């Protein structure tokens, strides 16, 4: 087991990510807030507190609150028929997403299948102007043509390794990112 991100590393990565999200979504100088039109959607489970933390960072930078929601992608997964019913969380959109930029937020980007499911869930709710992706960790090994627009940390891994993100809001261990198994 190797610890690759500490609590301070995660905080710095999230602040950097918030700056990148704002830069990518900069307003056209019409007097609106830079964050106007943004919606952050956290993917259950750890994407939700990450979206909340990113919203707090954006508010610190820009001065405005960014609406947040949460996505449970269970019913949109391509392995649903094979795995059978899983416990359902909840999905909550903070109002209409029509014409807004939706930023999907997740902890780890791996094969891309969860993100594909999240995009399907978003498209079922409306017609956003754009859908972007922000992840704390990109570990590679994509199976679908999906890439993150904003990444906290790129972690090259082998397929026999596991990346675990622990967040204080969800896990007893507190904030950290670990790589388990395989060659270190």
CSV table of N, CA and C in Angstrom, one decimal:
chain,number,residue,atom,x,y,z
A,1,UNK,N,0.8,-1.2,0.0
A,1,UNK,CA,0.0,0.0,0.0
A,1,UNK,C,0.9,1.2,0.0
A,2,UNK,N,0.6,2.2,-0.9
A,2,UNK,CA,1.4,3.4,-1.0
A,2,UNK,C,0.4,4.6,-0.9
A,3,UNK,N,0.7,5.5,0.0
A,3,UNK,CA,-0.2,6.7,0.1
A,3,UNK,C,0.4,7.7,-0.9
A,4,UNK,N,-0.5,8.1,-1.9
A,4,UNK,CA,0.0,9.0,-2.9
A,4,UNK,C,-0.5,10.4,-2.8
A,5,UNK,N,-1.6,10.6,-2.0
A,5,UNK,CA,-2.1,12.0,-1.7
A,5,UNK,C,-2.5,12.0,-0.2
A,6,UNK,N,-2.1,13.1,0.4
A,6,UNK,CA,-2.4,13.3,1.8
A,6,UNK,C,-3.6,14.3,1.9
A,7,UNK,N,-4.1,14.6,3.0
A,7,UNK,CA,-5.2,15.6,3.1
A,7,UNK,C,-4.8,16.9,2.5
A,8,UNK,N,-3.6,17.4,2.8
A,8,UNK,CA,-3.2,18.7,2.2
A,8,UNK,C,-3.1,18.6,0.7
A,9,UNK,N,-2.6,17.5,0.2
A,9,UNK,CA,-2.5,17.3,-1.3
A,9,UNK,C,-3.8,17.3,-1.9
A,10,UNK,N,-4.8,16.7,-1.3
A,10,UNK,CA,-6.2,16.7,-1.8
A,10,UNK,C,-6.7,18.1,-1.8
A,11,UNK,N,-6.5,18.8,-0.7
A,11,UNK,CA,-7.0,20.2,-0.7
A,11,UNK,C,-6.4,21.1,-1.8
A,12,UNK,N,-5.1,21.0,-2.0
A,12,UNK,CA,-4.4,21.7,-3.0
A,12,UNK,C,-4.9,21.3,-4.4
A,13,UNK,N,-5.1,20.0,-4.6
A,13,UNK,CA,-5.6,19.5,-5.9
A,13,UNK,C,-7.0,20.1,-6.2
A,14,UNK,N,-7.9,20.1,-5.2
A,14,UNK,CA,-9.2,20.6,-5.4
A,14,UNK,C,-9.3,22.1,-5.7
A,15,UNK,N,-8.4,22.9,-5.0
A,15,UNK,CA,-8.3,24.3,-5.3
A,15,UNK,C,-7.8,24.5,-6.7
A,16,UNK,N,-6.8,23.8,-7.2
A,16,UNK,CA,-6.3,23.9,-8.5
A,16,UNK,C,-7.4,23.5,-9.5
A,17,UNK,N,-8.2,22.4,-9.2
A,17,UNK,CA,-9.3,22.0,-10.1
A,17,UNK,C,-10.4,23.1,-10.2
A,18,UNK,N,-10.7,23.7,-9.1
A,18,UNK,CA,-11.7,24.8,-9.1
A,18,UNK,C,-11.2,25.9,-10.0
A,19,UNK,N,-10.0,26.3,-9.9
A,19,UNK,CA,-9.4,27.3,-10.8
A,19,UNK,C,-9.6,26.9,-12.3
A,20,UNK,N,-9.2,25.7,-12.6
A,20,UNK,CA,-9.3,25.2,-13.9
A,20,UNK,C,-10.8,25.2,-14.4
A,21,UNK,N,-11.7,24.7,-13.6
A,21,UNK,CA,-13.1,24.7,-14.0
A,21,UNK,C,-13.5,26.1,-14.3
A,22,UNK,N,-13.2,27.1,-13.5
A,22,UNK,CA,-13.5,28.5,-13.8
A,22,UNK,C,-12.9,29.0,-15.0
A,23,UNK,N,-11.6,28.7,-15.2
A,23,UNK,CA,-10.9,29.1,-16.4
A,23,UNK,C,-11.6,28.5,-17.7
A,24,UNK,N,-11.9,27.3,-17.6
A,24,UNK,CA,-12.6,26.6,-18.8
A,24,UNK,C,-14.0,27.2,-19.0
A,25,UNK,N,-14.6,27.8,-18.0
A,25,UNK,CA,-16.0,28.2,-18.2
A,25,UNK,C,-16.0,29.8,-18.1
A,26,UNK,N,-14.9,30.5,-18.3
A,26,UNK,CA,-14.9,31.9,-18.2
A,26,UNK,C,-16.0,32.6,-18.9
A,27,UNK,N,-16.6,33.5,-18.3
A,27,UNK,CA,-17.7,34.3,-18.9
A,27,UNK,C,-17.2,35.2,-19.9
A,28,UNK,N,-18.0,35.7,-20.8
A,28,UNK,CA,-17.6,36.5,-21.9
A,28,UNK,C,-17.5,38.0,-21.6
A,29,UNK,N,-17.2,38.4,-20.4
A,29,UNK,CA,-17.0,39.8,-20.1
A,29,UNK,C,-18.3,40.6,-20.1
A,30,UNK,N,-19.4,39.9,-19.9
A,30,UNK,CA,-20.7,40.7,-19.9
A,30,UNK,C,-21.2,41.0,-18.5
A,31,UNK,N,-20.3,41.0,-17.5
A,31,UNK,CA,-20.7,41.4,-16.2
A,31,UNK,C,-21.2,40.3,-15.3
A,32,UNK,N,-21.4,39.1,-15.9
A,32,UNK,CA,-21.9,38.0,-15.1
A,32,UNK,C,-20.7,37.4,-14.3
A,33,UNK,N,-21.0,36.7,-13.3
A,33,UNK,CA,-20.0,35.9,-12.5
A,33,UNK,C,-19.4,34.9,-13.5
A,34,UNK,N,-18.1,34.6,-13.2
A,34,UNK,CA,-17.5,33.5,-14.0
A,34,UNK,C,-18.2,32.2,-13.9
A,35,UNK,N,-18.7,31.9,-12.7
A,35,UNK,CA,-19.3,30.6,-12.4
A,35,UNK,C,-20.8,30.6,-12.9
A,36,UNK,N,-21.3,31.7,-13.4
A,36,UNK,CA,-22.7,31.7,-13.8
A,36,UNK,C,-23.0,30.6,-14.9
A,37,UNK,N,-24.0,29.8,-14.7
A,37,UNK,CA,-24.3,28.8,-15.7
A,37,UNK,C,-23.7,27.5,-15.4
A,38,UNK,N,-22.9,27.3,-14.3
A,38,UNK,CA,-22.3,26.1,-14.0
A,38,UNK,C,-23.2,25.3,-13.0
A,39,UNK,N,-23.2,24.0,-13.2
A,39,UNK,CA,-23.8,23.1,-12.2
A,39,UNK,C,-22.8,21.9,-12.0
A,40,UNK,N,-22.6,21.6,-10.7
A,40,UNK,CA,-21.7,20.5,-10.4
A,40,UNK,C,-22.5,19.3,-10.0
A,41,UNK,N,-22.3,18.2,-10.6
A,41,UNK,CA,-23.1,17.0,-10.3
A,41,UNK,C,-22.1,15.9,-9.8
A,42,UNK,N,-22.1,15.6,-8.5
A,42,UNK,CA,-21.3,14.6,-7.9
A,42,UNK,C,-21.9,13.2,-8.2
A,43,UNK,N,-21.0,12.3,-8.6
A,43,UNK,CA,-21.4,10.9,-8.8
A,43,UNK,C,-21.3,10.1,-7.5
A,44,UNK,N,-22.3,9.5,-7.1
A,44,UNK,CA,-22.3,8.7,-5.9
A,44,UNK,C,-21.2,7.7,-5.9
A,45,UNK,N,-20.4,7.6,-4.9
A,45,UNK,CA,-20.6,8.0,-3.6
A,45,UNK,C,-19.6,9.2,-3.3
A,46,UNK,N,-18.3,9.0,-3.6
A,46,UNK,CA,-17.3,10.0,-3.3
A,46,UNK,C,-17.3,11.2,-4.2
A,47,UNK,N,-17.9,11.2,-5.3
A,47,UNK,CA,-18.0,12.3,-6.2
A,47,UNK,C,-18.9,13.4,-5.5
A,48,UNK,N,-19.8,13.0,-4.7
A,48,UNK,CA,-20.7,14.0,-4.0
A,48,UNK,C,-20.0,14.9,-3.1
A,49,UNK,N,-19.2,14.4,-2.1
A,49,UNK,CA,-18.4,15.4,-1.3
A,49,UNK,C,-17.4,16.1,-2.0
A,50,UNK,N,-16.8,15.5,-3.1
A,50,UNK,CA,-15.8,16.2,-3.9
A,50,UNK,C,-16.5,17.4,-4.6
A,51,UNK,N,-17.7,17.2,-5.1
A,51,UNK,CA,-18.5,18.3,-5.8
A,51,UNK,C,-18.7,19.4,-4.7
A,52,UNK,N,-19.1,19.0,-3.5
A,52,UNK,CA,-19.4,20.0,-2.5
A,52,UNK,C,-18.1,20.8,-2.2
A,53,UNK,N,-17.0,20.1,-2.1
A,53,UNK,CA,-15.7,20.8,-1.8
A,53,UNK,C,-15.3,21.7,-3.0
A,54,UNK,N,-15.5,21.2,-4.2
A,54,UNK,CA,-15.2,22.1,-5.4
A,54,UNK,C,-16.1,23.3,-5.4
A,55,UNK,N,-17.4,23.2,-5.0
A,55,UNK,CA,-18.3,24.3,-5.0
A,55,UNK,C,-17.8,25.3,-3.9
A,56,UNK,N,-17.3,24.8,-2.8
A,56,UNK,CA,-16.8,25.7,-1.8
A,56,UNK,C,-15.5,26.5,-2.3
A,57,UNK,N,-14.7,25.8,-3.0
A,57,UNK,CA,-13.5,26.4,-3.6
A,57,UNK,C,-13.8,27.4,-4.6
A,58,UNK,N,-14.8,27.1,-5.4
A,58,UNK,CA,-15.3,28.1,-6.5
A,58,UNK,C,-15.9,29.3,-5.8
A,59,UNK,N,-16.6,29.1,-4.7
A,59,UNK,CA,-17.2,30.2,-4.0
A,59,UNK,C,-16.1,31.1,-3.4
A,60,UNK,N,-15.1,30.5,-2.9
A,60,UNK,CA,-13.9,31.2,-2.3
A,60,UNK,C,-13.2,32.1,-3.4
A,61,UNK,N,-13.1,31.5,-4.6
A,61,UNK,CA,-12.4,32.2,-5.7
A,61,UNK,C,-13.3,33.2,-6.3
A,62,UNK,N,-14.5,32.9,-6.7
A,62,UNK,CA,-15.4,33.7,-7.5
A,62,UNK,C,-16.4,34.5,-6.7
A,63,UNK,N,-16.7,34.0,-5.5
A,63,UNK,CA,-17.7,34.8,-4.6
A,63,UNK,C,-19.1,34.3,-4.8
A,64,UNK,N,-19.4,33.4,-5.7
A,64,UNK,CA,-20.8,33.0,-6.0
A,64,UNK,C,-20.9,31.5,-5.7
A,65,UNK,N,-22.1,31.1,-5.2
A,65,UNK,CA,-22.3,29.7,-5.0
A,65,UNK,C,-22.7,29.0,-6.3
A,66,UNK,N,-22.2,27.8,-6.5
A,66,UNK,CA,-22.5,27.0,-7.7
A,66,UNK,C,-23.5,25.9,-7.3
A,67,UNK,N,-24.6,25.8,-8.0
A,67,UNK,CA,-25.5,24.7,-7.6
A,67,UNK,C,-24.9,23.4,-7.8
A,68,UNK,N,-25.3,22.5,-6.9
A,68,UNK,CA,-24.8,21.1,-6.9
A,68,UNK,C,-25.9,20.1,-6.8
A,69,UNK,N,-25.7,19.0,-7.5
A,69,UNK,CA,-26.6,17.9,-7.4
A,69,UNK,C,-25.8,16.6,-7.2
A,70,UNK,N,-26.5,15.5,-7.2
A,70,UNK,CA,-25.9,14.2,-7.1
A,70,UNK,C,-26.6,13.2,-8.0
A,71,UNK,N,-25.7,12.3,-8.5
A,71,UNK,CA,-26.2,11.3,-9.5
A,71,UNK,C,-25.9,9.9,-9.0
A,72,UNK,N,-27.0,9.1,-9.0
A,72,UNK,CA,-26.8,7.7,-8.8
A,72,UNK,C,-27.0,7.1,-10.2
A,73,UNK,N,-25.9,6.4,-10.7
A,73,UNK,CA,-25.9,5.9,-12.0
A,73,UNK,C,-26.2,4.4,-12.1
A,74,UNK,N,-26.7,3.8,-11.0
A,74,UNK,CA,-26.9,2.4,-10.9
A,74,UNK,C,-27.7,1.9,-12.1
A,75,UNK,N,-28.8,2.5,-12.4
A,75,UNK,CA,-29.7,2.0,-13.4
A,75,UNK,C,-29.2,2.3,-14.8
A,76,UNK,N,-28.2,3.1,-15.0
A,76,UNK,CA,-27.6,3.4,-16.3
A,76,UNK,C,-26.4,2.6,-16.6
A,77,UNK,N,-25.9,1.8,-15.7
A,77,UNK,CA,-24.7,1.0,-15.9
A,77,UNK,C,-24.9,-0.1,-16.9
A,78,UNK,N,-23.8,-0.3,-17.7
A,78,UNK,CA,-23.9,-1.3,-18.8
A,78,UNK,C,-23.8,-2.8,-18.2
A,79,UNK,N,-23.4,-2.9,-16.9
A,79,UNK,CA,-23.4,-4.2,-16.3
A,79,UNK,C,-24.6,-4.5,-15.4
A,80,UNK,N,-25.6,-3.7,-15.5
A,80,UNK,CA,-26.8,-3.9,-14.7
A,80,UNK,C,-27.4,-5.3,-14.8
A,81,UNK,N,-27.5,-5.8,-16.1
A,81,UNK,CA,-28.1,-7.1,-16.3
A,81,UNK,C,-27.3,-8.2,-15.7
A,82,UNK,N,-26.0,-8.0,-15.7
A,82,UNK,CA,-25.1,-9.1,-15.2
A,82,UNK,C,-25.0,-9.0,-13.7
A,83,UNK,N,-25.0,-7.8,-13.1
A,83,UNK,CA,-24.8,-7.7,-11.6
A,83,UNK,C,-26.1,-7.8,-10.9
A,84,UNK,N,-27.2,-7.5,-11.6
A,84,UNK,CA,-28.5,-7.5,-10.9
A,84,UNK,C,-28.7,-6.2,-10.2
A,85,UNK,N,-29.9,-6.1,-9.5
A,85,UNK,CA,-30.2,-4.9,-8.8
A,85,UNK,C,-29.2,-4.6,-7.7
A,86,UNK,N,-28.8,-3.4,-7.6
A,86,UNK,CA,-27.9,-2.9,-6.5
A,86,UNK,C,-28.7,-1.9,-5.7
A,87,UNK,N,-28.2,-1.7,-4.5
A,87,UNK,CA,-28.9,-0.7,-3.7
A,87,UNK,C,-28.9,0.7,-4.4
A,88,UNK,N,-30.0,1.3,-4.5
A,88,UNK,CA,-30.1,2.6,-5.2
A,88,UNK,C,-29.9,3.7,-4.2
A,89,UNK,N,-29.1,4.7,-4.6
A,89,UNK,CA,-28.9,5.9,-3.8
A,89,UNK,C,-30.0,6.8,-4.3
A,90,UNK,N,-29.7,8.1,-4.5
A,90,UNK,CA,-30.7,9.0,-5.0
A,90,UNK,C,-30.0,9.9,-6.0
A,91,UNK,N,-30.8,10.5,-6.9
A,91,UNK,CA,-30.4,11.4,-7.8
A,91,UNK,C,-31.1,12.7,-7.5
A,92,UNK,N,-30.4,13.8,-7.5
A,92,UNK,CA,-31.0,15.1,-7.3
A,92,UNK,C,-30.3,16.2,-8.2
A,93,UNK,N,-31.2,16.8,-9.0
A,93,UNK,CA,-30.7,17.9,-9.8
A,93,UNK,C,-31.1,19.2,-9.2
A,94,UNK,N,-30.2,20.2,-9.2
A,94,UNK,CA,-30.5,21.5,-8.6
A,94,UNK,C,-31.3,22.4,-9.5
A,95,UNK,N,-32.4,21.9,-10.0
A,95,UNK,CA,-33.2,22.7,-11.0
A,95,UNK,C,-32.9,22.3,-12.4
A,96,UNK,N,-33.3,23.1,-13.3
A,96,UNK,CA,-33.1,22.7,-14.7
A,96,UNK,C,-31.6,22.8,-15.1
A,97,UNK,N,-31.2,21.9,-16.0
A,97,UNK,CA,-29.9,21.9,-16.5
A,97,UNK,C,-29.8,22.4,-17.9
A,98,UNK,N,-31.0,22.7,-18.5
A,98,UNK,CA,-31.1,23.2,-19.9
A,98,UNK,C,-30.2,24.4,-20.0
A,99,UNK,N,-29.3,24.4,-21.0
A,99,UNK,CA,-28.5,25.5,-21.4
A,99,UNK,C,-27.4,25.8,-20.4
A,100,UNK,N,-27.2,25.0,-19.4
A,100,UNK,CA,-26.1,25.2,-18.4
A,100,UNK,C,-24.9,24.2,-18.7
A,101,UNK,N,-23.8,24.5,-18.2
A,101,UNK,CA,-22.6,23.6,-18.3
A,101,UNK,C,-22.6,22.7,-17.0
A,102,UNK,N,-22.8,21.4,-17.3
A,102,UNK,CA,-22.8,20.5,-16.2
A,102,UNK,C,-21.4,19.9,-16.1
A,103,UNK,N,-20.9,20.0,-14.9
A,103,UNK,CA,-19.6,19.4,-14.6
A,103,UNK,C,-19.8,18.1,-13.7
A,104,UNK,N,-19.5,17.0,-14.3
A,104,UNK,CA,-19.6,15.7,-13.6
A,104,UNK,C,-18.4,15.6,-12.7
A,105,UNK,N,-18.5,15.2,-11.5
A,105,UNK,CA,-17.4,15.1,-10.5
A,105,UNK,C,-17.4,13.7,-10.0
A,106,UNK,N,-16.2,13.1,-10.1
A,106,UNK,CA,-16.0,11.8,-9.5
A,106,UNK,C,-14.6,11.7,-8.9
A,107,UNK,N,-14.4,10.6,-8.1
A,107,UNK,CA,-13.1,10.4,-7.4
A,107,UNK,C,-12.1,9.8,-8.4
A,108,UNK,N,-12.4,8.7,-9.0
A,108,UNK,CA,-11.4,8.0,-9.9
A,108,UNK,C,-11.9,7.8,-11.3
A,109,UNK,N,-11.2,8.1,-12.3
A,109,UNK,CA,-11.5,7.8,-13.7
A,109,UNK,C,-10.7,6.6,-14.1
A,110,UNK,N,-11.4,5.5,-14.4
A,110,UNK,CA,-10.7,4.3,-14.8
A,110,UNK,C,-11.1,3.9,-16.2
A,111,UNK,N,-12.1,3.0,-16.3
A,111,UNK,CA,-12.5,2.5,-17.6
A,111,UNK,C,-13.3,3.5,-18.4
A,112,UNK,N,-14.0,4.4,-17.7
A,112,UNK,CA,-14.9,5.4,-18.4
A,112,UNK,C,-16.4,5.0,-18.3
A,113,UNK,N,-16.6,3.8,-17.9
A,113,UNK,CA,-18.0,3.2,-17.9
A,113,UNK,C,-19.0,4.0,-17.0
A,114,UNK,N,-18.5,4.3,-15.8
A,114,UNK,CA,-19.3,5.1,-14.9
A,114,UNK,C,-19.6,6.5,-15.5
A,115,UNK,N,-18.7,7.1,-16.1
A,115,UNK,CA,-18.9,8.4,-16.7
A,115,UNK,C,-19.9,8.3,-17.9
A,116,UNK,N,-19.8,7.3,-18.7
A,116,UNK,CA,-20.8,7.1,-19.7
A,116,UNK,C,-22.2,6.9,-19.1
A,117,UNK,N,-22.4,6.2,-18.0
A,117,UNK,CA,-23.6,6.1,-17.4
A,117,UNK,C,-24.1,7.4,-16.8
A,118,UNK,N,-23.2,8.2,-16.3
A,118,UNK,CA,-23.6,9.5,-15.7
A,118,UNK,C,-24.0,10.4,-16.9
A,119,UNK,N,-23.4,10.4,-18.0
A,119,UNK,CA,-23.8,11.2,-19.1
A,119,UNK,C,-25.2,10.8,-19.6
A,120,UNK,N,-25.5,9.6,-19.6
A,120,UNK,CA,-26.9,9.1,-19.9
A,120,UNK,C,-27.9,9.7,-18.9
A,121,UNK,N,-27.5,9.6,-17.7
A,121,UNK,CA,-28.5,10.1,-16.6
A,121,UNK,C,-28.7,11.6,-16.8
A,122,UNK,N,-27.6,12.3,-17.1
A,122,UNK,CA,-27.8,13.8,-17.3
A,122,UNK,C,-28.7,14.1,-18.5
A,123,UNK,N,-28.4,13.4,-19.6
A,123,UNK,CA,-29.2,13.6,-20.8
A,123,UNK,C,-30.7,13.3,-20.7
A,124,UNK,N,-31.0,12.4,-19.8
A,124,UNK,CA,-32.4,12.1,-19.5
A,124,UNK,C,-33.1,13.2,-18.8
A,125,UNK,N,-32.3,14.1,-18.2
A,125,UNK,CA,-32.9,15.2,-17.4
A,125,UNK,C,-33.0,16.6,-18.2
A,126,UNK,N,-32.4,16.7,-19.3
A,126,UNK,CA,-32.5,17.9,-20.1
A,126,UNK,C,-31.4,18.0,-21.1
A,127,UNK,N,-31.2,19.2,-21.6
A,127,UNK,CA,-30.3,19.5,-22.7
A,127,UNK,C,-29.3,20.6,-22.2
A,128,UNK,N,-28.2,20.1,-21.6
A,128,UNK,CA,-27.2,21.1,-21.1
A,128,UNK,C,-26.4,21.7,-22.3
A,129,UNK,N,-25.8,22.9,-22.1
A,129,UNK,CA,-25.0,23.5,-23.1
A,129,UNK,C,-23.8,22.7,-23.3
A,130,UNK,N,-23.2,22.1,-22.2
A,130,UNK,CA,-22.0,21.3,-22.3
A,130,UNK,C,-22.0,20.4,-21.1
A,131,UNK,N,-21.3,19.3,-21.3
A,131,UNK,CA,-21.0,18.4,-20.1
A,131,UNK,C,-19.5,18.2,-20.0
A,132,UNK,N,-19.0,18.5,-18.9
A,132,UNK,CA,-17.5,18.4,-18.6
A,132,UNK,C,-17.3,17.4,-17.5
A,133,UNK,N,-16.0,17.0,-17.4
A,133,UNK,CA,-15.7,16.0,-16.4
A,133,UNK,C,-14.5,16.5,-15.5
A,134,UNK,N,-14.7,16.4,-14.2
A,134,UNK,CA,-13.6,16.7,-13.3
A,134,UNK,C,-13.4,15.5,-12.3
A,135,UNK,N,-12.2,15.0,-12.3
A,135,UNK,CA,-11.9,13.8,-11.4
A,135,UNK,C,-10.7,14.1,-10.5
A,136,UNK,N,-10.7,13.6,-9.3
A,136,UNK,CA,-9.6,13.8,-8.4
A,136,UNK,C,-8.4,13.0,-8.9
A,137,UNK,N,-8.6,11.7,-9.4
A,137,UNK,CA,-7.6,10.9,-9.9
A,137,UNK,C,-7.9,10.3,-11.2
A,138,UNK,N,-7.0,10.3,-12.2
A,138,UNK,CA,-7.1,9.6,-13.4
A,138,UNK,C,-6.0,8.6,-13.4
A,139,UNK,N,-6.5,7.3,-13.4
A,139,UNK,CA,-5.5,6.2,-13.3
A,139,UNK,C,-5.3,5.5,-14.7
A,140,UNK,N,-5.9,6.0,-15.7
A,140,UNK,CA,-5.7,5.4,-17.1
A,140,UNK,C,-6.5,4.1,-17.3
A,141,UNK,N,-6.2,3.4,-18.3
A,141,UNK,CA,-6.8,2.1,-18.7
A,141,UNK,C,-8.3,2.3,-19.2
A,142,UNK,N,-8.5,3.3,-20.0
A,142,UNK,CA,-9.8,3.6,-20.5
A,142,UNK,C,-10.3,2.5,-21.4
A,143,UNK,N,-11.6,2.1,-21.4
A,143,UNK,CA,-12.2,1.2,-22.3
A,143,UNK,C,-13.2,1.9,-23.2
A,144,UNK,N,-13.5,3.2,-22.9
A,144,UNK,CA,-14.3,4.0,-23.7
A,144,UNK,C,-13.6,5.3,-24.0
A,145,UNK,N,-14.0,6.0,-25.1
A,145,UNK,CA,-13.3,7.2,-25.5
A,145,UNK,C,-13.7,8.4,-24.6
A,146,UNK,N,-13.3,8.4,-23.4
A,146,UNK,CA,-13.7,9.4,-22.4
A,146,UNK,C,-12.4,9.9,-21.8
A,147,UNK,N,-12.4,11.3,-21.6
A,147,UNK,CA,-11.2,11.9,-20.9
A,147,UNK,C,-11.7,13.0,-20.0
A,148,UNK,N,-11.0,13.2,-19.0
A,148,UNK,CA,-11.4,14.3,-18.0
A,148,UNK,C,-10.9,15.6,-18.5
A,149,UNK,N,-11.7,16.7,-18.3
A,149,UNK,CA,-11.4,18.0,-18.6
A,149,UNK,C,-10.5,18.6,-17.5
A,150,UNK,N,-10.7,18.2,-16.3
A,150,UNK,CA,-9.9,18.7,-15.2
A,150,UNK,C,-9.6,17.5,-14.3
A,151,UNK,N,-8.3,17.3,-14.0
A,151,UNK,CA,-7.7,16.2,-13.2
A,151,UNK,C,-6.9,16.7,-12.1
A,152,UNK,N,-7.2,16.2,-10.9
A,152,UNK,CA,-6.4,16.6,-9.7
A,152,UNK,C,-5.0,16.0,-9.7
A,153,UNK,N,-5.0,14.7,-10.1
A,153,UNK,CA,-3.7,13.9,-10.1
A,153,UNK,C,-3.8,12.8,-11.1
A,154,UNK,N,-2.8,12.7,-12.0
A,154,UNK,CA,-2.7,11.6,-12.9
A,154,UNK,C,-1.8,10.5,-12.2
A,155,UNK,N,-2.3,9.3,-12.1
A,155,UNK,CA,-1.6,8.2,-11.4
A,155,UNK,C,-1.5,7.0,-12.4
A,156,UNK,N,-0.4,6.9,-13.1
A,156,UNK,CA,-0.2,5.7,-13.9
A,156,UNK,C,-0.2,4.5,-13.0
A,157,UNK,N,-1.1,3.5,-13.4
A,157,UNK,CA,-1.2,2.3,-12.6
A,157,UNK,C,-1.2,1.1,-13.5
A,158,UNK,N,-1.0,-0.1,-12.9
A,158,UNK,CA,-1.2,-1.3,-13.7
A,158,UNK,C,-2.7,-1.8,-13.4
A,159,UNK,N,-3.1,-2.6,-14.2
A,159,UNK,CA,-4.5,-3.2,-14.0
A,159,UNK,C,-4.7,-4.0,-12.7
A,160,UNK,N,-3.6,-4.5,-12.2
A,160,UNK,CA,-3.7,-5.3,-11.0
A,160,UNK,C,-3.5,-4.5,-9.7
A,161,UNK,N,-3.4,-3.2,-9.9
A,161,UNK,CA,-3.4,-2.3,-8.8
A,161,UNK,C,-4.8,-1.7,-8.6
A,162,UNK,N,-5.1,-1.2,-7.3
A,162,UNK,CA,-6.4,-0.6,-7.0
A,162,UNK,C,-6.1,0.8,-6.4
A,163,UNK,N,-6.8,1.7,-6.9
A,163,UNK,CA,-6.7,3.1,-6.3
A,163,UNK,C,-7.9,3.3,-5.4
A,164,UNK,N,-7.6,3.7,-4.2
A,164,UNK,CA,-8.7,3.9,-3.2
A,164,UNK,C,-8.6,5.4,-2.8
A,165,UNK,N,-9.7,6.0,-2.9
A,165,UNK,CA,-9.9,7.4,-2.4
A,165,UNK,C,-10.7,7.3,-1.1
A,166,UNK,N,-10.1,7.9,0.0
A,166,UNK,CA,-10.8,8.0,1.3
A,166,UNK,C,-11.1,9.4,1.5
A,167,UNK,N,-12.4,9.7,1.9
A,167,UNK,CA,-12.8,11.1,2.2
A,167,UNK,C,-13.4,11.1,3.6
A,168,UNK,N,-13.1,12.1,4.4
A,168,UNK,CA,-13.7,12.2,5.7
A,168,UNK,C,-15.2,12.1,5.8
A,169,UNK,N,-15.9,12.7,4.8
A,169,UNK,CA,-17.3,12.6,4.8
A,169,UNK,C,-17.9,11.2,4.6
A,170,UNK,N,-17.1,10.3,4.1
A,170,UNK,CA,-17.6,9.0,3.8
A,170,UNK,C,-16.9,7.9,4.5
A,171,UNK,N,-15.6,8.1,4.7
A,171,UNK,CA,-14.7,7.0,5.3
A,171,UNK,C,-14.2,7.4,6.6
A,172,UNK,N,-14.0,6.4,7.5
A,172,UNK,CA,-13.4,6.6,8.8
A,172,UNK,C,-11.9,7.0,8.7
A,173,UNK,N,-11.3,6.6,7.6
A,173,UNK,CA,-9.8,6.8,7.5
A,173,UNK,C,-9.5,8.3,7.3
A,174,UNK,N,-10.4,9.1,6.9
A,174,UNK,CA,-10.1,10.5,6.6
A,174,UNK,C,-9.6,10.6,5.2
A,175,UNK,N,-9.1,11.8,4.8
A,175,UNK,CA,-8.7,12.1,3.5
A,175,UNK,C,-7.4,11.5,3.1
A,176,UNK,N,-7.4,10.7,2.0
A,176,UNK,CA,-6.1,10.1,1.5
A,176,UNK,C,-6.4,9.4,0.2
A,177,UNK,N,-5.4,9.2,-0.6
A,177,UNK,CA,-5.5,8.4,-1.8
A,177,UNK,C,-4.4,7.4,-1.7
A,178,UNK,N,-4.8,6.1,-1.9
A,178,UNK,CA,-3.8,5.0,-1.8
A,178,UNK,C,-3.8,4.2,-3.1
A,179,UNK,N,-2.6,3.6,-3.4
A,179,UNK,CA,-2.5,2.6,-4.4
A,179,UNK,C,-2.2,1.3,-3.7
A,180,UNK,N,-3.0,0.3,-4.0
A,180,UNK,CA,-2.9,-1.1,-3.4
A,180,UNK,C,-2.6,-2.1,-4.4
A,181,UNK,N,-1.7,-3.1,-4.1
A,181,UNK,CA,-1.4,-4.2,-4.9
A,181,UNK,C,-0.5,-3.9,-6.1
A,182,UNK,N,-0.1,-4.9,-6.8
A,182,UNK,CA,0.8,-4.8,-7.9
A,182,UNK,C,2.2,-4.2,-7.6
A,183,UNK,N,3.0,-3.9,-8.6
A,183,UNK,CA,4.3,-3.3,-8.4
A,183,UNK,C,4.1,-1.9,-7.9
A,184,UNK,N,4.9,-1.5,-6.9
A,184,UNK,CA,4.8,-0.1,-6.4
A,184,UNK,C,5.8,0.7,-7.1
